[in-house]
Amino acid sequence: EVHLLESGGGLVQPGGSLRLSCAVSGFTISSSAMTWVRQAPGKGLDWVSSIATPGYINYTDSVKGRFTVSRDNSKNTLYLQMNSLRPEDTAIYFCAKDMQASYWGQGTLVTVSS
Amino acid sequence: DVVMTQSPLSLAVTLGQPASISCRSSQSLVSSDGNTYLNWFQQRPGQSPRRLIYKVSNRDSGVPDRFSGSGSGTDFTLKISRVEAEDVGVFYCMQVTHWPRTFGQGTKVEIK
């Protein structure tokens, strides 16, 4: 059974950093593309980034140069390193399986506020 | 960026009645490989999204057959043949043909 579990969210001041994790079971991330999507409070879904199996990574313009996606195949875990955080980055962050977002985790809340 | 426009943005439906949601893209979603990467998601209150339909019309495993997707090019539709209480929530379309990926604004479905 496919299962994704995000963690690492919390309250951070503007300009700060956080690293989100997405622990996966039921498939191996080395053989699957992965996607990050976020949802600001009370708002719709926004695509953040996708990493392809060969390692190609795409980011939405608003996070380029600040966010970095990586994966640890030995831990079957996907990461989202978020630096220079801004109040507008406040959202629930979801990881999802593959480019088509076939399975989703429950999300982790990131709040950027002073 | 490809703009995804959903309509209506909210929908109140009587139990057992049909519902239809439109999703229009600002560019064709036909990929160079010939596929059209348009997916539909449902987000029930307090839950994470789940995918219902992929590549326009393919239902995911476990999705009731009252849900169906159709369309081509830039014009797509999600239909619920007979709305049930568990269908309450927000429905989103998402295009996975072009970068960056983009979602529609969401359509909130409630029971009348």
PDB file of C-alpha atoms in Angstrom:
ATOM      1  CA  GLU A   1       0.000   0.000   0.000  1.00  0.00           C
ATOM      2  CA  VAL A   2       1.318   3.427  -0.936  1.00  0.00           C
ATOM      3  CA  HIS A   3       1.812   5.807   1.959  1.00  0.00           C
ATOM      4  CA  LEU A   4       3.436   9.247   2.163  1.00  0.00           C
ATOM      5  CA  LEU A   5       4.114  11.055   5.425  1.00  0.00           C
ATOM      6  CA  GLU A   6       5.306  14.655   5.544  1.00  0.00           C
ATOM      7  CA  SER A   7       7.024  16.179   8.547  1.00  0.00           C
ATOM      8  CA  GLY A   8       9.202  19.119   9.472  1.00  0.00           C
ATOM      9  CA  GLY A   9       6.688  21.934   9.358  1.00  0.00           C
ATOM     10  CA  GLY A  10       6.402  24.578  12.027  1.00  0.00           C
ATOM     11  CA  LEU A  11       6.618  28.261  12.848  1.00  0.00           C
ATOM     12  CA  VAL A  12       9.592  30.136  11.431  1.00  0.00           C
ATOM     13  CA  GLN A  13      10.488  33.811  11.199  1.00  0.00           C
ATOM     14  CA  PRO A  14      10.752  35.561   7.838  1.00  0.00           C
ATOM     15  CA  GLY A  15      14.157  34.890   6.351  1.00  0.00           C
ATOM     16  CA  GLY A  16      14.467  31.598   8.191  1.00  0.00           C
ATOM     17  CA  SER A  17      14.812  28.045   6.942  1.00  0.00           C
ATOM     18  CA  LEU A  18      13.015  24.729   7.279  1.00  0.00           C
ATOM     19  CA  ARG A  19      13.526  21.288   5.822  1.00  0.00           C
ATOM     20  CA  LEU A  20      10.455  19.230   5.100  1.00  0.00           C
ATOM     21  CA  SER A  21      10.623  15.470   4.792  1.00  0.00           C
ATOM     22  CA  CYS A  22       8.338  13.085   2.957  1.00  0.00           C
ATOM     23  CA  ALA A  23       8.817   9.497   4.074  1.00  0.00           C
ATOM     24  CA  VAL A  24       7.441   7.018   1.590  1.00  0.00           C
ATOM     25  CA  SER A  25       6.372   3.390   1.785  1.00  0.00           C
ATOM     26  CA  GLY A  26       4.816   1.056  -0.744  1.00  0.00           C
ATOM     27  CA  PHE A  27       7.106   2.130  -3.580  1.00  0.00           C
ATOM     28  CA  THR A  28      10.688   3.283  -4.040  1.00  0.00           C
ATOM     29  CA  ILE A  29      11.280   6.972  -4.710  1.00  0.00           C
ATOM     30  CA  SER A  30      14.339   6.166  -6.819  1.00  0.00           C
ATOM     31  CA  SER A  31      11.993   4.772  -9.455  1.00  0.00           C
ATOM     32  CA  SER A  32       9.292   7.421  -9.206  1.00  0.00           C
ATOM     33  CA  ALA A  33       9.019  11.105  -9.931  1.00  0.00           C
ATOM     34  CA  MET A  34       7.791  13.101  -6.951  1.00  0.00           C
ATOM     35  CA  THR A  35       5.904  16.352  -6.595  1.00  0.00           C
ATOM     36  CA  TRP A  36       5.461  19.043  -3.928  1.00  0.00           C
ATOM     37  CA  VAL A  37       2.227  21.035  -3.791  1.00  0.00           C
ATOM     38  CA  ARG A  38       1.233  23.681  -1.261  1.00  0.00           C
ATOM     39  CA  GLN A  39      -2.025  25.165  -0.090  1.00  0.00           C
ATOM     40  CA  ALA A  40      -2.197  28.511   1.668  1.00  0.00           C
ATOM     41  CA  PRO A  41      -4.815  28.700   4.445  1.00  0.00           C
ATOM     42  CA  GLY A  42      -8.286  28.699   2.909  1.00  0.00           C
ATOM     43  CA  LYS A  43      -6.892  28.818  -0.623  1.00  0.00           C
ATOM     44  CA  GLY A  44      -6.451  26.472  -3.577  1.00  0.00           C
ATOM     45  CA  LEU A  45      -3.644  24.169  -4.595  1.00  0.00           C
ATOM     46  CA  ASP A  46      -0.333  25.479  -5.938  1.00  0.00           C
ATOM     47  CA  TRP A  47       2.324  23.336  -7.571  1.00  0.00           C
ATOM     48  CA  VAL A  48       5.775  23.934  -6.029  1.00  0.00           C
ATOM     49  CA  SER A  49       8.207  21.472  -7.588  1.00  0.00           C
ATOM     50  CA  SER A  50       8.644  18.116  -9.260  1.00  0.00           C
ATOM     51  CA  ILE A  51      11.685  15.864  -9.426  1.00  0.00           C
ATOM     52  CA  ALA A  52      11.958  13.310 -12.202  1.00  0.00           C
ATOM     53  CA  THR A  53      13.585   9.932 -11.814  1.00  0.00           C
ATOM     54  CA  PRO A  54      16.766  10.970 -13.657  1.00  0.00           C
ATOM     55  CA  GLY A  55      16.970  13.849 -11.191  1.00  0.00           C
ATOM     56  CA  TYR A  56      15.693  16.730 -13.302  1.00  0.00           C
ATOM     57  CA  ILE A  57      13.953  19.219 -11.046  1.00  0.00           C
ATOM     58  CA  ASN A  58      11.509  21.987 -11.875  1.00  0.00           C
ATOM     59  CA  TYR A  59      10.343  24.740  -9.534  1.00  0.00           C
ATOM     60  CA  THR A  60       7.639  27.347  -9.600  1.00  0.00           C
ATOM     61  CA  ASP A  61       9.161  30.776 -10.208  1.00  0.00           C
ATOM     62  CA  SER A  62       8.357  32.145  -6.745  1.00  0.00           C
ATOM     63  CA  VAL A  63      10.583  29.562  -5.017  1.00  0.00           C
ATOM     64  CA  LYS A  64      13.471  29.302  -7.484  1.00  0.00           C
ATOM     65  CA  GLY A  65      16.779  29.987  -5.773  1.00  0.00           C
ATOM     66  CA  ARG A  66      15.198  29.561  -2.319  1.00  0.00           C
ATOM     67  CA  PHE A  67      13.820  26.009  -2.285  1.00  0.00           C
ATOM     68  CA  THR A  68      15.724  22.833  -3.107  1.00  0.00           C
ATOM     69  CA  VAL A  69      14.297  19.363  -3.618  1.00  0.00           C
ATOM     70  CA  SER A  70      16.417  16.315  -2.931  1.00  0.00           C
ATOM     71  CA  ARG A  71      15.931  12.669  -2.089  1.00  0.00           C
ATOM     72  CA  ASP A  72      17.682  10.025  -0.042  1.00  0.00           C
ATOM     73  CA  ASN A  73      17.030   6.735  -1.794  1.00  0.00           C
ATOM     74  CA  SER A  74      18.473   4.743   1.111  1.00  0.00           C
ATOM     75  CA  LYS A  75      15.828   6.220   3.417  1.00  0.00           C
ATOM     76  CA  ASN A  76      13.128   6.310   0.743  1.00  0.00           C
ATOM     77  CA  THR A  77      12.586   9.927   1.704  1.00  0.00           C
ATOM     78  CA  LEU A  78      12.047  13.120  -0.270  1.00  0.00           C
ATOM     79  CA  TYR A  79      13.095  16.517   1.084  1.00  0.00           C
ATOM     80  CA  LEU A  80      12.197  20.126   0.506  1.00  0.00           C
ATOM     81  CA  GLN A  81      14.804  22.541   1.825  1.00  0.00           C
ATOM     82  CA  MET A  82      13.228  25.961   2.176  1.00  0.00           C
ATOM     83  CA  ASN A  83      15.454  28.994   2.727  1.00  0.00           C
ATOM     84  CA  SER A  84      14.785  32.734   2.861  1.00  0.00           C
ATOM     85  CA  LEU A  85      11.205  32.025   3.831  1.00  0.00           C
ATOM     86  CA  ARG A  86       8.572  34.701   3.305  1.00  0.00           C
ATOM     87  CA  PRO A  87       5.138  35.176   4.877  1.00  0.00           C
ATOM     88  CA  GLU A  88       3.576  34.224   1.528  1.00  0.00           C
ATOM     89  CA  ASP A  89       5.186  30.767   1.829  1.00  0.00           C
ATOM     90  CA  THR A  90       2.789  30.022   4.698  1.00  0.00           C
ATOM     91  CA  ALA A  91       0.874  26.936   3.621  1.00  0.00           C
ATOM     92  CA  ILE A  92       0.276  23.254   4.096  1.00  0.00           C
ATOM     93  CA  TYR A  93       2.908  21.441   2.048  1.00  0.00           C
ATOM     94  CA  PHE A  94       1.965  18.128   0.479  1.00  0.00           C
ATOM     95  CA  CYS A  95       4.205  15.617  -1.221  1.00  0.00           C
ATOM     96  CA  ALA A  96       2.692  13.465  -3.941  1.00  0.00           C
ATOM     97  CA  LYS A  97       3.754  10.436  -5.933  1.00  0.00           C
ATOM     98  CA  ASP A  98       4.912  10.981  -9.517  1.00  0.00           C
ATOM     99  CA  MET A  99       4.273  13.811 -11.971  1.00  0.00           C
ATOM    100  CA  GLN A 100       0.570  12.975 -12.034  1.00  0.00           C
ATOM    101  CA  ALA A 101       0.207  13.320  -8.255  1.00  0.00           C
ATOM    102  CA  SER A 102      -1.413   9.908  -7.967  1.00  0.00           C
ATOM    103  CA  TYR A 103      -1.078   9.626  -4.161  1.00  0.00           C
ATOM    104  CA  TRP A 104      -0.785  12.366  -1.549  1.00  0.00           C
ATOM    105  CA  GLY A 105       0.428  12.658   1.987  1.00  0.00           C
ATOM    106  CA  GLN A 106      -1.537  14.364   4.741  1.00  0.00           C
ATOM    107  CA  GLY A 107       0.578  17.513   4.561  1.00  0.00           C
ATOM    108  CA  THR A 108       2.647  19.542   7.007  1.00  0.00           C
ATOM    109  CA  LEU A 109       1.905  23.137   7.971  1.00  0.00           C
ATOM    110  CA  VAL A 110       4.559  25.814   7.520  1.00  0.00           C
ATOM    111  CA  THR A 111       3.882  29.194   9.107  1.00  0.00           C
ATOM    112  CA  VAL A 112       6.202  32.083   8.332  1.00  0.00           C
ATOM    113  CA  SER A 113       5.582  34.898  10.763  1.00  0.00           C
ATOM    114  CA  SER A 114       7.401  37.168  13.186  1.00  0.00           C
TER     115      SER A 114
ATOM    116  CA  ASP B   1       2.021  29.839 -17.661  1.00  0.00           C
ATOM    117  CA  VAL B   2      -1.059  27.831 -18.606  1.00  0.00           C
ATOM    118  CA  VAL B   3      -4.095  29.280 -16.888  1.00  0.00           C
ATOM    119  CA  MET B   4      -6.720  26.767 -15.790  1.00  0.00           C
ATOM    120  CA  THR B   5     -10.195  28.236 -15.401  1.00  0.00           C
ATOM    121  CA  GLN B   6     -12.890  26.253 -13.632  1.00  0.00           C
ATOM    122  CA  SER B   7     -16.598  26.951 -13.624  1.00  0.00           C
ATOM    123  CA  PRO B   8     -18.674  27.200 -11.654  1.00  0.00           C
ATOM    124  CA  LEU B   9     -16.655  28.036  -8.546  1.00  0.00           C
ATOM    125  CA  SER B  10     -19.409  26.702  -6.339  1.00  0.00           C
ATOM    126  CA  LEU B  11     -22.212  24.261  -6.894  1.00  0.00           C
ATOM    127  CA  ALA B  12     -25.131  23.255  -4.685  1.00  0.00           C
ATOM    128  CA  VAL B  13     -26.615  19.946  -5.768  1.00  0.00           C
ATOM    129  CA  THR B  14     -29.563  17.882  -4.589  1.00  0.00           C
ATOM    130  CA  LEU B  15     -28.646  14.353  -3.520  1.00  0.00           C
ATOM    131  CA  GLY B  16     -29.043  11.946  -6.405  1.00  0.00           C
ATOM    132  CA  GLN B  17     -28.871  14.677  -9.022  1.00  0.00           C
ATOM    133  CA  PRO B  18     -26.041  15.115 -11.542  1.00  0.00           C
ATOM    134  CA  ALA B  19     -23.289  17.707 -11.348  1.00  0.00           C
ATOM    135  CA  SER B  20     -20.853  18.995 -13.917  1.00  0.00           C
ATOM    136  CA  ILE B  21     -17.652  21.026 -13.562  1.00  0.00           C
ATOM    137  CA  SER B  22     -15.872  22.679 -16.451  1.00  0.00           C
ATOM    138  CA  CYS B  23     -12.129  23.245 -16.720  1.00  0.00           C
ATOM    139  CA  ARG B  24     -10.650  25.275 -19.554  1.00  0.00           C
ATOM    140  CA  SER B  25      -6.962  25.762 -20.262  1.00  0.00           C
ATOM    141  CA  SER B  26      -5.344  28.758 -21.926  1.00  0.00           C
ATOM    142  CA  GLN B  27      -3.279  26.445 -24.149  1.00  0.00           C
ATOM    143  CA  SER B  28      -3.813  23.003 -25.602  1.00  0.00           C
ATOM    144  CA  LEU B  29      -2.927  20.245 -23.160  1.00  0.00           C
ATOM    145  CA  VAL B  30      -1.986  17.764 -25.868  1.00  0.00           C
ATOM    146  CA  SER B  31       1.571  16.704 -25.163  1.00  0.00           C
ATOM    147  CA  SER B  32       4.284  15.998 -27.710  1.00  0.00           C
ATOM    148  CA  ASP B  33       3.807  12.305 -26.896  1.00  0.00           C
ATOM    149  CA  GLY B  34       0.155  12.533 -27.957  1.00  0.00           C
ATOM    150  CA  ASN B  35      -1.266  12.239 -24.457  1.00  0.00           C
ATOM    151  CA  THR B  36      -3.371  14.894 -22.745  1.00  0.00           C
ATOM    152  CA  TYR B  37      -2.296  15.307 -19.140  1.00  0.00           C
ATOM    153  CA  LEU B  38      -5.351  16.684 -17.401  1.00  0.00           C
ATOM    154  CA  ASN B  39      -6.165  15.329 -13.951  1.00  0.00           C
ATOM    155  CA  TRP B  40      -9.017  15.862 -11.499  1.00  0.00           C
ATOM    156  CA  PHE B  41      -8.707  15.862  -7.721  1.00  0.00           C
ATOM    157  CA  GLN B  42     -11.193  15.902  -4.875  1.00  0.00           C
ATOM    158  CA  GLN B  43     -10.412  17.473  -1.516  1.00  0.00           C
ATOM    159  CA  ARG B  44     -12.931  16.637   1.158  1.00  0.00           C
ATOM    160  CA  PRO B  45     -13.157  19.000   4.161  1.00  0.00           C
ATOM    161  CA  GLY B  46     -10.125  18.624   6.402  1.00  0.00           C
ATOM    162  CA  GLN B  47      -8.469  16.058   4.148  1.00  0.00           C
ATOM    163  CA  SER B  48      -5.639  16.047   1.660  1.00  0.00           C
ATOM    164  CA  PRO B  49      -6.505  15.897  -2.039  1.00  0.00           C
ATOM    165  CA  ARG B  50      -6.969  12.584  -3.781  1.00  0.00           C
ATOM    166  CA  ARG B  51      -6.788  11.993  -7.480  1.00  0.00           C
ATOM    167  CA  LEU B  52     -10.002  10.887  -9.158  1.00  0.00           C
ATOM    168  CA  ILE B  53      -9.222  11.046 -12.864  1.00  0.00           C
ATOM    169  CA  TYR B  54      -5.971  11.097 -14.834  1.00  0.00           C
ATOM    170  CA  LYS B  55      -5.279  11.802 -18.481  1.00  0.00           C
ATOM    171  CA  VAL B  56      -8.736  13.300 -18.997  1.00  0.00           C
ATOM    172  CA  SER B  57     -10.909  10.239 -18.556  1.00  0.00           C
ATOM    173  CA  ASN B  58      -9.155   7.438 -16.651  1.00  0.00           C
ATOM    174  CA  ARG B  59     -10.673   6.754 -13.246  1.00  0.00           C
ATOM    175  CA  ASP B  60      -8.304   5.909 -10.410  1.00  0.00           C
ATOM    176  CA  SER B  61      -8.673   2.649  -8.538  1.00  0.00           C
ATOM    177  CA  GLY B  62     -11.462   2.798  -5.992  1.00  0.00           C
ATOM    178  CA  VAL B  63     -13.128   5.846  -7.516  1.00  0.00           C
ATOM    179  CA  PRO B  64     -16.865   5.261  -7.954  1.00  0.00           C
ATOM    180  CA  ASP B  65     -18.058   4.994 -11.535  1.00  0.00           C
ATOM    181  CA  ARG B  66     -20.454   7.896 -10.989  1.00  0.00           C
ATOM    182  CA  PHE B  67     -17.388  10.085 -11.624  1.00  0.00           C
ATOM    183  CA  SER B  68     -16.377  10.550 -15.240  1.00  0.00           C
ATOM    184  CA  GLY B  69     -14.022  12.838 -17.094  1.00  0.00           C
ATOM    185  CA  SER B  70     -14.139  13.961 -20.690  1.00  0.00           C
ATOM    186  CA  GLY B  71     -12.804  16.595 -23.034  1.00  0.00           C
ATOM    187  CA  SER B  72      -9.945  17.381 -25.342  1.00  0.00           C
ATOM    188  CA  GLY B  73      -7.550  20.153 -26.267  1.00  0.00           C
ATOM    189  CA  THR B  74      -8.466  23.015 -23.962  1.00  0.00           C
ATOM    190  CA  ASP B  75     -11.939  22.071 -22.764  1.00  0.00           C
ATOM    191  CA  PHE B  76     -12.568  19.447 -20.086  1.00  0.00           C
ATOM    192  CA  THR B  77     -15.429  18.322 -17.879  1.00  0.00           C
ATOM    193  CA  LEU B  78     -15.849  16.330 -14.685  1.00  0.00           C
ATOM    194  CA  LYS B  79     -19.296  14.830 -14.245  1.00  0.00           C
ATOM    195  CA  ILE B  80     -20.893  13.220 -11.239  1.00  0.00           C
ATOM    196  CA  SER B  81     -23.876  11.215 -12.423  1.00  0.00           C
ATOM    197  CA  ARG B  82     -25.659  11.120  -9.062  1.00  0.00           C
ATOM    198  CA  VAL B  83     -24.252  13.197  -6.238  1.00  0.00           C
ATOM    199  CA  GLU B  84     -23.873  11.491  -2.870  1.00  0.00           C
ATOM    200  CA  ALA B  85     -23.229  13.058   0.530  1.00  0.00           C
ATOM    201  CA  GLU B  86     -19.584  11.927   0.500  1.00  0.00           C
ATOM    202  CA  ASP B  87     -18.946  13.975  -2.660  1.00  0.00           C
ATOM    203  CA  VAL B  88     -18.975  17.231  -0.700  1.00  0.00           C
ATOM    204  CA  GLY B  89     -15.689  19.093  -1.036  1.00  0.00           C
ATOM    205  CA  VAL B  90     -13.589  21.026  -3.502  1.00  0.00           C
ATOM    206  CA  PHE B  91     -12.677  19.681  -6.922  1.00  0.00           C
ATOM    207  CA  TYR B  92      -9.582  20.815  -8.799  1.00  0.00           C
ATOM    208  CA  CYS B  93      -8.312  20.232 -12.306  1.00  0.00           C
ATOM    209  CA  MET B  94      -4.561  20.201 -12.894  1.00  0.00           C
ATOM    210  CA  GLN B  95      -2.560  20.211 -16.094  1.00  0.00           C
ATOM    211  CA  VAL B  96       0.625  18.154 -16.202  1.00  0.00           C
ATOM    212  CA  THR B  97       1.548  18.819 -19.826  1.00  0.00           C
ATOM    213  CA  HIS B  98       3.363  22.126 -19.505  1.00  0.00           C
ATOM    214  CA  TRP B  99       5.802  23.664 -17.031  1.00  0.00           C
ATOM    215  CA  PRO B 100       4.974  25.022 -14.565  1.00  0.00           C
ATOM    216  CA  ARG B 101       2.156  22.693 -13.586  1.00  0.00           C
ATOM    217  CA  THR B 102      -1.012  24.607 -12.808  1.00  0.00           C
ATOM    218  CA  PHE B 103      -4.288  23.993 -11.020  1.00  0.00           C
ATOM    219  CA  GLY B 104      -7.725  25.412 -11.514  1.00  0.00           C
ATOM    220  CA  GLN B 105      -9.128  27.639  -8.755  1.00  0.00           C
ATOM    221  CA  GLY B 106     -11.281  24.838  -7.404  1.00  0.00           C
ATOM    222  CA  THR B 107     -15.027  24.200  -7.436  1.00  0.00           C
ATOM    223  CA  LYS B 108     -16.776  23.795  -4.118  1.00  0.00           C
ATOM    224  CA  VAL B 109     -19.560  21.223  -4.184  1.00  0.00           C
ATOM    225  CA  GLU B 110     -22.159  21.189  -1.438  1.00  0.00           C
ATOM    226  CA  ILE B 111     -25.489  19.505  -0.926  1.00  0.00           C
ATOM    227  CA  LYS B 112     -28.586  21.604  -1.398  1.00  0.00           C
TER     228      LYS B 112
END
